[in-house]
mmCIF file of C-alpha atoms (C1' of nucleotides) and ligand atoms in Angstrom:
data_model
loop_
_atom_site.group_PDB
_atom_site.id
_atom_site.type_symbol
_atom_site.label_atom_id
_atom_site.label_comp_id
_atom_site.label_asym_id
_atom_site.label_seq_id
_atom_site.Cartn_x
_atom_site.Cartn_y
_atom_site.Cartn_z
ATOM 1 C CA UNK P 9 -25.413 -11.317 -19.608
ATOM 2 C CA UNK P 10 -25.587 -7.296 -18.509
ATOM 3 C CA UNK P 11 -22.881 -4.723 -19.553
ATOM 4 C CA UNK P 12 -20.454 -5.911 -17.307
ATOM 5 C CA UNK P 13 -18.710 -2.215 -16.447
ATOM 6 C CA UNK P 14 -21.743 -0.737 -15.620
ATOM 7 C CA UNK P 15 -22.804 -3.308 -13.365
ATOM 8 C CA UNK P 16 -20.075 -3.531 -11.254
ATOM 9 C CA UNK P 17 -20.326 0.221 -10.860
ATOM 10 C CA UNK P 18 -24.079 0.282 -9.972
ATOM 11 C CA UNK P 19 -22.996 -2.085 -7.384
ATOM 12 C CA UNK P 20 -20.345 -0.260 -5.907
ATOM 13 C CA UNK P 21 -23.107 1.966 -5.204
ATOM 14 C CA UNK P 22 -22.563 4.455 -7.897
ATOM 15 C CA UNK P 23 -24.438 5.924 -10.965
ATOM 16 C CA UNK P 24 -23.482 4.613 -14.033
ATOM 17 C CA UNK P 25 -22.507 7.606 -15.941
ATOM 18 C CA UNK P 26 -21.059 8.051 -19.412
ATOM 19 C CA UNK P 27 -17.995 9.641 -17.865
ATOM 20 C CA UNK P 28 -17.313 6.736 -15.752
ATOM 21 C CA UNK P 29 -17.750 4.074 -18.388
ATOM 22 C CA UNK P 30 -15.566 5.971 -21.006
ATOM 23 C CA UNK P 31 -12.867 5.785 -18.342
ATOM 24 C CA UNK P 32 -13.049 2.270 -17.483
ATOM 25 C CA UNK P 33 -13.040 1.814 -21.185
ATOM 26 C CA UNK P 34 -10.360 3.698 -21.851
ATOM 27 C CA UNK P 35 -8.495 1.735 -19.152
ATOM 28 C CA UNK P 36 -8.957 -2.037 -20.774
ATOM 29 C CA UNK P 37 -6.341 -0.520 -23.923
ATOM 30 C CA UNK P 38 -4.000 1.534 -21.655
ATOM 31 C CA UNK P 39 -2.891 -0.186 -18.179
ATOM 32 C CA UNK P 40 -0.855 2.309 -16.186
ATOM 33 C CA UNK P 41 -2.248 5.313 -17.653
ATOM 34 C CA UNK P 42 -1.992 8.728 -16.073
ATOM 35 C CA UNK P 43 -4.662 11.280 -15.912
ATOM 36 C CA UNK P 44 -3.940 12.994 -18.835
ATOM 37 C CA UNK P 45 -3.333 10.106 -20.948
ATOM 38 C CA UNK P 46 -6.403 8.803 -20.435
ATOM 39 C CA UNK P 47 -8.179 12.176 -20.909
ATOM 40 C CA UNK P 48 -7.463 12.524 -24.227
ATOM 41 C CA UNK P 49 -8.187 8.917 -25.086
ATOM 42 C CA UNK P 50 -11.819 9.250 -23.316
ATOM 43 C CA UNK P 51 -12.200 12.209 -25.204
ATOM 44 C CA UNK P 52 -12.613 10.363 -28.578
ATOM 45 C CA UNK P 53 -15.462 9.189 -27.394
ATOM 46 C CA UNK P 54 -16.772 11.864 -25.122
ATOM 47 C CA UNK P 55 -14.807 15.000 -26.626
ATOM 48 C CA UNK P 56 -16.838 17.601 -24.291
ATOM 49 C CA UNK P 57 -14.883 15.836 -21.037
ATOM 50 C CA UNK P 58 -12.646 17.533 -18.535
ATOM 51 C CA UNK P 59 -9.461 17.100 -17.394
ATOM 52 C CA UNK P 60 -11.389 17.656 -13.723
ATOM 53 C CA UNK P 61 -13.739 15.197 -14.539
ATOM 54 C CA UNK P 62 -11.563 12.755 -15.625
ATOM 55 C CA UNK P 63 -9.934 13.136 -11.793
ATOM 56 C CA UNK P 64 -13.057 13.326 -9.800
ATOM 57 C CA UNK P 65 -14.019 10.136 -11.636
ATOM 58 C CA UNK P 66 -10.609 7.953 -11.552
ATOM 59 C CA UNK P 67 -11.050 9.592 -7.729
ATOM 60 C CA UNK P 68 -14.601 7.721 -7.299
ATOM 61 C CA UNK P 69 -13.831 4.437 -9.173
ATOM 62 C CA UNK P 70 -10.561 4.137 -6.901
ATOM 63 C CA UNK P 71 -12.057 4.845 -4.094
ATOM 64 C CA UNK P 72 -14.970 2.344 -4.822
ATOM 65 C CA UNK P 73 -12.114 -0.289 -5.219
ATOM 66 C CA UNK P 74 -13.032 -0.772 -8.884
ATOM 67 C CA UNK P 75 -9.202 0.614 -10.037
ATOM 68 C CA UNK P 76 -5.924 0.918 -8.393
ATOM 69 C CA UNK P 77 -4.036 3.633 -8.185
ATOM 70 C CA UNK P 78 -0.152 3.992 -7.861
ATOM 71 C CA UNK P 79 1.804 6.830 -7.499
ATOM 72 C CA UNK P 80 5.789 5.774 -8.934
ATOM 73 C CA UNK P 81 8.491 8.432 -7.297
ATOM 74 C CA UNK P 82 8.676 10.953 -10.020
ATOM 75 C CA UNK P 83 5.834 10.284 -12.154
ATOM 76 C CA UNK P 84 1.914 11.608 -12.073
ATOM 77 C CA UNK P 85 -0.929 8.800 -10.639
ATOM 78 C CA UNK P 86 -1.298 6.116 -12.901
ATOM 79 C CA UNK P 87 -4.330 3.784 -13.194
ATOM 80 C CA UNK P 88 -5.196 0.158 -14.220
ATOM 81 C CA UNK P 89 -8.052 -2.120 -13.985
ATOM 82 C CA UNK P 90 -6.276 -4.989 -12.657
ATOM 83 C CA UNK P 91 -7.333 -5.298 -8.946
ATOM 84 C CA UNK P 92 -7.975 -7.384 -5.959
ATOM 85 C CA UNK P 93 -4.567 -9.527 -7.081
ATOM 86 C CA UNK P 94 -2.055 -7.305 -4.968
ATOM 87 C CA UNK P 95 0.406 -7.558 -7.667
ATOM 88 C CA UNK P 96 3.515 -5.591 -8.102
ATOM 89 C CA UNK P 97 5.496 -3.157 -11.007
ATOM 90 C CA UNK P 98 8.744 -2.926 -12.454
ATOM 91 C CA UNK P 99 9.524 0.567 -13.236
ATOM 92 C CA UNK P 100 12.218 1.580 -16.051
ATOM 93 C CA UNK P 101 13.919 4.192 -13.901
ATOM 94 C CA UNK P 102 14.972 5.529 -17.808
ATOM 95 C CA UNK P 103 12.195 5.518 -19.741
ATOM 96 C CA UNK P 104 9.298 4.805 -16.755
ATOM 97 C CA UNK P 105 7.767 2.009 -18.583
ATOM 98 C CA UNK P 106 6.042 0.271 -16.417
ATOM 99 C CA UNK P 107 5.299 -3.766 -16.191
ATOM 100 C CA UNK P 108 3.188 -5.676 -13.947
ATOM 101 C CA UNK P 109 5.201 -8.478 -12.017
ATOM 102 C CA UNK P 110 3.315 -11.175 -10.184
ATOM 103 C CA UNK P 111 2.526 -10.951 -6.133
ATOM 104 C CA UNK P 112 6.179 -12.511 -4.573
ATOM 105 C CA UNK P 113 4.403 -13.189 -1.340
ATOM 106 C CA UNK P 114 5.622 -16.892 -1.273
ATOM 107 C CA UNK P 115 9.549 -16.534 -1.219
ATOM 108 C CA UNK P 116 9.946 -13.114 -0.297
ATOM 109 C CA UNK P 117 12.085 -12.753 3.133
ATOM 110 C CA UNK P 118 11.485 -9.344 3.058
ATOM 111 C CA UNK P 119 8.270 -9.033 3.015
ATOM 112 C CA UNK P 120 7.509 -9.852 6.198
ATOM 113 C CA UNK P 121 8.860 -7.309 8.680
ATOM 114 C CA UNK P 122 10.787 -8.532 11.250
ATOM 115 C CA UNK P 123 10.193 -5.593 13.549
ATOM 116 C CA UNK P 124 7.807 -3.265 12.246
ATOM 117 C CA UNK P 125 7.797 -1.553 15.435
ATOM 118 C CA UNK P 126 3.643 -1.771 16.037
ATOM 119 C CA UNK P 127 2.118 -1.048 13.055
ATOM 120 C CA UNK P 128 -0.300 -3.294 12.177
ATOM 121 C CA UNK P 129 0.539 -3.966 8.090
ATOM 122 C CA UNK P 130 -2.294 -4.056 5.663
ATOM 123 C CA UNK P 131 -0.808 -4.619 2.669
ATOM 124 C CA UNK P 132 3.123 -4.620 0.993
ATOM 125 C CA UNK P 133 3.637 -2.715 -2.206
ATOM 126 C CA UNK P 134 6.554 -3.686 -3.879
ATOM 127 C CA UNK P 135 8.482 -1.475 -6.970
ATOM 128 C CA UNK P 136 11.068 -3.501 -8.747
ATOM 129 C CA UNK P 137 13.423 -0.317 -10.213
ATOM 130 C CA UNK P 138 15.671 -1.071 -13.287
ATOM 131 C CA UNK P 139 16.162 -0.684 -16.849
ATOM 132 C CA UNK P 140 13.369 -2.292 -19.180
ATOM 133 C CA UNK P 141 14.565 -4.727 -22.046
ATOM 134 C CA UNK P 142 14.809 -1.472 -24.785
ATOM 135 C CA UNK P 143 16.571 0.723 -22.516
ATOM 136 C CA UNK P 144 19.264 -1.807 -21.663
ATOM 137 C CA UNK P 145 20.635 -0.819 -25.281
ATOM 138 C CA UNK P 146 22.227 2.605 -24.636
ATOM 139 C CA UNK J 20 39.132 12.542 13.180
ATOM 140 C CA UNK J 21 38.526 15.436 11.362
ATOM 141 C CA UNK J 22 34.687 16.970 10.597
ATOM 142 C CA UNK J 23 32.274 13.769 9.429
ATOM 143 C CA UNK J 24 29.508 15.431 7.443
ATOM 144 C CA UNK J 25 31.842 18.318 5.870
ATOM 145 C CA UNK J 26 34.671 15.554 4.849
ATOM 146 C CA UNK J 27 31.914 13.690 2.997
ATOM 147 C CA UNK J 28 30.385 16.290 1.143
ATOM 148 C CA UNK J 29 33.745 17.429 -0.179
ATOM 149 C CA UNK J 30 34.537 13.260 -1.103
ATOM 150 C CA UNK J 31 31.842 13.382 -3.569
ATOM 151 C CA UNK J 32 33.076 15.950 -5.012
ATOM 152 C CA UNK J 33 30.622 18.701 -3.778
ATOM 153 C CA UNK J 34 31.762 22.629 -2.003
ATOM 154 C CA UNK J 35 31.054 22.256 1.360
ATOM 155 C CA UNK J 36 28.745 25.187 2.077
ATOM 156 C CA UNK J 37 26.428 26.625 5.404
ATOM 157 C CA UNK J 38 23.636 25.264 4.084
ATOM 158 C CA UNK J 39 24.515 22.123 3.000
ATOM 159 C CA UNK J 40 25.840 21.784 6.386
ATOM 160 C CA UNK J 41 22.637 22.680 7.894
ATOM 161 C CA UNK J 42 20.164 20.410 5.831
ATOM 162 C CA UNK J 43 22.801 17.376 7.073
ATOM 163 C CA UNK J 44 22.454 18.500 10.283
ATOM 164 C CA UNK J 45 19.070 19.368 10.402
ATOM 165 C CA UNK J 46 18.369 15.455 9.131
ATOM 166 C CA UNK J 47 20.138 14.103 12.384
ATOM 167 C CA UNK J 48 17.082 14.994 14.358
ATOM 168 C CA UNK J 49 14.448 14.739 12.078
ATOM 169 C CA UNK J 50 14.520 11.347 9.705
ATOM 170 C CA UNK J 51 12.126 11.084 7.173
ATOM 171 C CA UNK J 52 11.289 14.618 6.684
ATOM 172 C CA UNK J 53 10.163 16.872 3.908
ATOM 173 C CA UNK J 54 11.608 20.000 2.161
ATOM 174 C CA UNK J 55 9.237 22.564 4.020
ATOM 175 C CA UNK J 56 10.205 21.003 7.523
ATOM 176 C CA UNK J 57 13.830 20.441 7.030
ATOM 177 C CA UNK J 58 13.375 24.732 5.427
ATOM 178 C CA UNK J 59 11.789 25.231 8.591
ATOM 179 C CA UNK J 60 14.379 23.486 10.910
ATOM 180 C CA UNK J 61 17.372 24.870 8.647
ATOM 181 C CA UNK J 62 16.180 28.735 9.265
ATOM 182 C CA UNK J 63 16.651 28.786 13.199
ATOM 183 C CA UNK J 64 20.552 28.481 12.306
ATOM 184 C CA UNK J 65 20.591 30.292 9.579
ATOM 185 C CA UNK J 66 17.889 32.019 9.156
ATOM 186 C CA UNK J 67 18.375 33.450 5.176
ATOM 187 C CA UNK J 68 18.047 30.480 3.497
ATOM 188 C CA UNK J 69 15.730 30.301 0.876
ATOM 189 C CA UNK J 70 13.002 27.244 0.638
ATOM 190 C CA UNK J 71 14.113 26.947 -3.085
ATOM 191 C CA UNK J 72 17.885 26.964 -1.700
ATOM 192 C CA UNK J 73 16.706 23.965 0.475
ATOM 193 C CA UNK J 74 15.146 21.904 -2.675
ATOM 194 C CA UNK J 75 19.008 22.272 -4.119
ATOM 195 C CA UNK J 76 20.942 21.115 -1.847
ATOM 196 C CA UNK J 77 18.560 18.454 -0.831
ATOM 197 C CA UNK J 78 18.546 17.509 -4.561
ATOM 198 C CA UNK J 79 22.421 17.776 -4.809
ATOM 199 C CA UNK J 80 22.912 15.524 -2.199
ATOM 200 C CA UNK J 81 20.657 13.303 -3.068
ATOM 201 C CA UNK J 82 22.110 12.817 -6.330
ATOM 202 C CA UNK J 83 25.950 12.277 -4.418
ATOM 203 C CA UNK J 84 24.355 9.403 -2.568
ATOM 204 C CA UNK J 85 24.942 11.216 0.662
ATOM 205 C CA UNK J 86 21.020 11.270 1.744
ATOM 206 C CA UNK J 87 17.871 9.099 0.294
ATOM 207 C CA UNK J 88 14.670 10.058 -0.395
ATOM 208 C CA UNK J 89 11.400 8.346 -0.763
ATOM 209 C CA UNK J 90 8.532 9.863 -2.155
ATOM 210 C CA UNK J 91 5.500 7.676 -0.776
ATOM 211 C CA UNK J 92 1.950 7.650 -2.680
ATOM 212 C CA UNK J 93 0.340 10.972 -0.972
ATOM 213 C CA UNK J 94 3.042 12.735 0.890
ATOM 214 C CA UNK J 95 5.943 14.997 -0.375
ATOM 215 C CA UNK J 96 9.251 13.316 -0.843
ATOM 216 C CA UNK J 97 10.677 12.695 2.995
ATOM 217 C CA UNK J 98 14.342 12.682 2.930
ATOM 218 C CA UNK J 99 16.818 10.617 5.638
ATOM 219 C CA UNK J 100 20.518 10.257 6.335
ATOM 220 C CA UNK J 101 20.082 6.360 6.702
ATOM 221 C CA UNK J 102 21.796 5.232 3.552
ATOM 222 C CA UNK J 103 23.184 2.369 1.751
ATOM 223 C CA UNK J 104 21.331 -0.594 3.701
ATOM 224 C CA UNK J 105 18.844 -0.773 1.454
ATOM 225 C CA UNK J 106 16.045 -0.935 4.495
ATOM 226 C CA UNK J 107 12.159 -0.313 3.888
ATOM 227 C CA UNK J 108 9.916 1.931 5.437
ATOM 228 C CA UNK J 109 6.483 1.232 7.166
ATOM 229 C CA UNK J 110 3.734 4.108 6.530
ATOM 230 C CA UNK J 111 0.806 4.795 8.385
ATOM 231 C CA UNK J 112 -1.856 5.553 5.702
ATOM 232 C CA UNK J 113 -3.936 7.448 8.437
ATOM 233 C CA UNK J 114 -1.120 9.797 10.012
ATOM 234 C CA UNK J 115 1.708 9.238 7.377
ATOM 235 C CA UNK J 116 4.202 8.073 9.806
ATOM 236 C CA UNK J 117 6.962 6.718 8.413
ATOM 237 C CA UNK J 118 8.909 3.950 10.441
ATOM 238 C CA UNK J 119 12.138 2.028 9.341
ATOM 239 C CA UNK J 120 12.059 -1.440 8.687
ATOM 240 C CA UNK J 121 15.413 -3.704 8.181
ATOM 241 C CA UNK J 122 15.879 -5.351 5.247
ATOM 242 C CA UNK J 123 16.549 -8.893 5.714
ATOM 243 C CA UNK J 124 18.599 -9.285 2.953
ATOM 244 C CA UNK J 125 20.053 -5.707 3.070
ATOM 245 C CA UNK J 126 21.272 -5.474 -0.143
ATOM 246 C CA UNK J 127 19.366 -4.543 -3.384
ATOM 247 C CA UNK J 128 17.583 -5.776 -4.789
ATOM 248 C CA UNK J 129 16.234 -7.615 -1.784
ATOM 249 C CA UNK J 130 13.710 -9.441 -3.413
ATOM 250 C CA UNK J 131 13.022 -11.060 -6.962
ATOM 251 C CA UNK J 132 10.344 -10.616 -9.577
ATOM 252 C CA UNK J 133 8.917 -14.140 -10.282
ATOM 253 C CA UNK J 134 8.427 -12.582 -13.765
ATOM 254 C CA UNK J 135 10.178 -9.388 -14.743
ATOM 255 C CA UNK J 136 9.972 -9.811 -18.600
ATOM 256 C CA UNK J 137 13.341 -8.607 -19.737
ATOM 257 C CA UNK J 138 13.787 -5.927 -16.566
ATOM 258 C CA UNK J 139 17.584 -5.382 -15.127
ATOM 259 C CA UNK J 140 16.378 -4.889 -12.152
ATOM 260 C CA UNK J 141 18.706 -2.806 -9.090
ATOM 261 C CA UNK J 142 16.099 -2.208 -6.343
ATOM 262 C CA UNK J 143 13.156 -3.794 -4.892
ATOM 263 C CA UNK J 144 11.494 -0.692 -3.067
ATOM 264 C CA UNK J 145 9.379 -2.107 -0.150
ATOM 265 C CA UNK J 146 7.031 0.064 1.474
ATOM 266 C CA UNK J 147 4.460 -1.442 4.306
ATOM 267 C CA UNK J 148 1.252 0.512 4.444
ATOM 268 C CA UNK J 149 -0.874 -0.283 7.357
ATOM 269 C CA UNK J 150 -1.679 1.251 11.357
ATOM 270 C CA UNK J 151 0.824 2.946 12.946
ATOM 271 C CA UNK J 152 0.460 2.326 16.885
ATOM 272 C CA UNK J 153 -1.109 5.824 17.662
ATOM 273 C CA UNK J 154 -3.853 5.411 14.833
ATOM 274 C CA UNK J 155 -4.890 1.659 16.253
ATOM 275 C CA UNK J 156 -6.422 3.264 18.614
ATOM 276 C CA UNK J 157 -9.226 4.769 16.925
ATOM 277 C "C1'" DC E 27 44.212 37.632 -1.936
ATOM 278 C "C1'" DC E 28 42.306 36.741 -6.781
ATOM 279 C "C1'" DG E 29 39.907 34.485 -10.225
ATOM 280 C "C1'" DT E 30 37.079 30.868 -11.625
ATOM 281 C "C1'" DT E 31 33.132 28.459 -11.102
ATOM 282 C "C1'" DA E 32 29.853 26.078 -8.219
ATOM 283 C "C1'" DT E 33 26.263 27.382 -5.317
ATOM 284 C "C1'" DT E 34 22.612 30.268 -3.524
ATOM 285 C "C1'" DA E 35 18.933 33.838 -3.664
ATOM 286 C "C1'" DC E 36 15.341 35.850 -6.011
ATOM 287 C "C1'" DG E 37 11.482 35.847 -8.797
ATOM 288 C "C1'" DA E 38 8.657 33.531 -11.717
ATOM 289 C "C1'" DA E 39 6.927 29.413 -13.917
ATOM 290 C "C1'" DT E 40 5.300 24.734 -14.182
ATOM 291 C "C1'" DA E 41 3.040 20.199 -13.159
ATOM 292 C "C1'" DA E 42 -0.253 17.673 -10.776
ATOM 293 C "C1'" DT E 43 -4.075 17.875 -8.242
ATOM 294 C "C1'" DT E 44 -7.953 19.828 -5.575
ATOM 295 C "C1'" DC E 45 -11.744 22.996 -4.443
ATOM 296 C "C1'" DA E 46 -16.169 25.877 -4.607
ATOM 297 C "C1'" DC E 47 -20.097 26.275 -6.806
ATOM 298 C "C1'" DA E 48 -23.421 26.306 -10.549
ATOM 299 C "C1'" DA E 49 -25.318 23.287 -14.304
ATOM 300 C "C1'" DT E 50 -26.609 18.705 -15.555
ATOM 301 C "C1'" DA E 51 -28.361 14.169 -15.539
ATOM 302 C "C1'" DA E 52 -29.180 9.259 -13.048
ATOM 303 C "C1'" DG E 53 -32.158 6.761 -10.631
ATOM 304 C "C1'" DC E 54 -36.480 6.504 -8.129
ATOM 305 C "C1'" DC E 55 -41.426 7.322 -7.383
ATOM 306 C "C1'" DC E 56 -45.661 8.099 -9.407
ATOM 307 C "C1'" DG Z 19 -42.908 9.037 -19.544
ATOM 308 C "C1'" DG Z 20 -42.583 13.163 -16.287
ATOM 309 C "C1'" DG Z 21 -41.015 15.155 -12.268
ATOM 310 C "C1'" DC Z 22 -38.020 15.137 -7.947
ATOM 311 C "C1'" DT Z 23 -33.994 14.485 -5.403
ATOM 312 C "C1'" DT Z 24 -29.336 14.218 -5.216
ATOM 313 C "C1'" DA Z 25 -25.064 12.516 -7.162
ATOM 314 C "C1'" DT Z 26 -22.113 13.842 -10.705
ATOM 315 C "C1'" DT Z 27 -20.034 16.877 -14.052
ATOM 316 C "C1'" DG Z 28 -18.338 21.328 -15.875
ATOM 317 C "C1'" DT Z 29 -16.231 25.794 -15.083
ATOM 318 C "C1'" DG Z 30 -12.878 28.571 -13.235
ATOM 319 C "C1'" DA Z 31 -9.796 29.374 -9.800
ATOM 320 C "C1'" DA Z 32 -6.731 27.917 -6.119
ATOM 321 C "C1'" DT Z 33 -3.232 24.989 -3.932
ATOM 322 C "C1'" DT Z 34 0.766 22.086 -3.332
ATOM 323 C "C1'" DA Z 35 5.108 20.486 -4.572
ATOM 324 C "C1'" DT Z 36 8.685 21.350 -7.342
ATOM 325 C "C1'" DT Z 37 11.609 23.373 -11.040
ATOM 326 C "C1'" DC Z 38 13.767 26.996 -13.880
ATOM 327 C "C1'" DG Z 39 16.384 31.265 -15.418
ATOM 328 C "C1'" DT Z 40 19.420 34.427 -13.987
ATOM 329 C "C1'" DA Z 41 21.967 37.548 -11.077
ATOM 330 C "C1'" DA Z 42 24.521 37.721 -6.665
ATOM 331 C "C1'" DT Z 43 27.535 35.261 -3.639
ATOM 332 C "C1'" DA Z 44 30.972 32.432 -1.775
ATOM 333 C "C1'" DA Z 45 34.170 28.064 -1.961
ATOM 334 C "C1'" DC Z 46 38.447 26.650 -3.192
ATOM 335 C "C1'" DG Z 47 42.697 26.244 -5.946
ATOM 336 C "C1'" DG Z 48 46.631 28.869 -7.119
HETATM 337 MN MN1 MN X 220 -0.323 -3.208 -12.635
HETATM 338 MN MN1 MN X 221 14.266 5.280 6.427
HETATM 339 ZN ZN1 ZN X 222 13.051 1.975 -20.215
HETATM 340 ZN ZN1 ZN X 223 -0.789 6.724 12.246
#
DNA sequence: CCGTTATTACGAATAATTCACAATAAGCCC
DNA sequence: GGGCTTATTGTGAATTATTCGTAATAACGG
């Protein structure tokens, strides 16, 4: 079996760089990272990186489909590997810890539009907002 | 009946002021807007008030409940006078037009994480990305 | 009409992200 | 493996959206 991460970037039809696999590596421990988080993770590994870098890459694998992006009201971009699932977040509107919560598509009567006046819909992203377990206590 | 907009600004407890005036106004014609337009729109009746004065008031009433704003992935935050139905919004990801979309339910939180490990949640934001009319054809 | 205090204006600062362009290095051909 | 082409990265600056500190102003209660 190859090195899985590069593959899947060489078959996205981009070069496997250090850059890019020190990101995607840095994503497996962090899920919902932001941009600067996961700058100064990659740079234990990579230390001469750049903050620029680190954008124009997260820009290249998202756009390659090979991370998701999401972009919470009130907090930077954040990034995660899980993909292809359409799956949702709950969002501490406290602390902004962020959780993944399962696709609701089944019994979800608002998730199909009733009148959505034309638009063809692609896709429904849903953000459950509330208080996390720890943030309950205060 | 006395004057809507002013008697609900002083209810929550907020000086009634030009320019608080204005920005509610302003919003009557333009739903879904952003600071710079609404800045824009605000100056041709009173033409002194600053940008940064706009990002107050818009901020002070959003925090008395009296206006809503959404902050989609990619735009500004768009603010609206449409309040406490809970509805969703429908955004063209080519254009960025923003449509309204009923809630079903209409009360928060319209929808329920199958798994929100330990989350209280309040709100289940729903945005629809997909084609607005216009951008089908193309 | 006065005084108190919230609100606005002014100027600058900050946070997140993007851009232009030169330096580097991946992948391909030989 | 060595060179070539071109994508990618690094460098430095710019941009966009928003916030902050503080002085001037104006709303409202008396
Ligand atoms: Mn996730
Ligand atoms: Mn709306
Ligand atoms: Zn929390
Ligand atoms: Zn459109």
């Amino acid at each position: 079996m190859t090195s899985e991460p590069a593959e899947s970037i060489r078959t996205a039809g981009l070069r496997v760089t250090a850059q890019r696999l020190a990101v995607l590596g840095a994503l497996d421990g962090m899920p919902h990272a932001d941009t600067e988080a996961l700058h100064r993770a990659v740079r234990r590994t990579l230390p001469g990186i750049t903050l620029q870098s680190v954008y124009v890459v997260l820009g290249a694998l998202t756009e390659a489909g090979l991370i998701r992006r999401i972009e919470p009201a009130g907090s930077p971009a954040l990034y995660e590997r899980r993909i292809g699932d359409n799956h949702h977040h709950a969002i501490c509107s406290r602390c902004g810890a962020v959780q993944d919560v399962d696709c609701v598509v089944g019994h979800a009567p608002c998730l199909h539009p009733s009148d959505a006046a034309g638009f063809a819909v692609q896709t429904a992203e849903v953000t459950f907002w509330g208080l996390c377990p720890a943030c309950q206590n205060a």
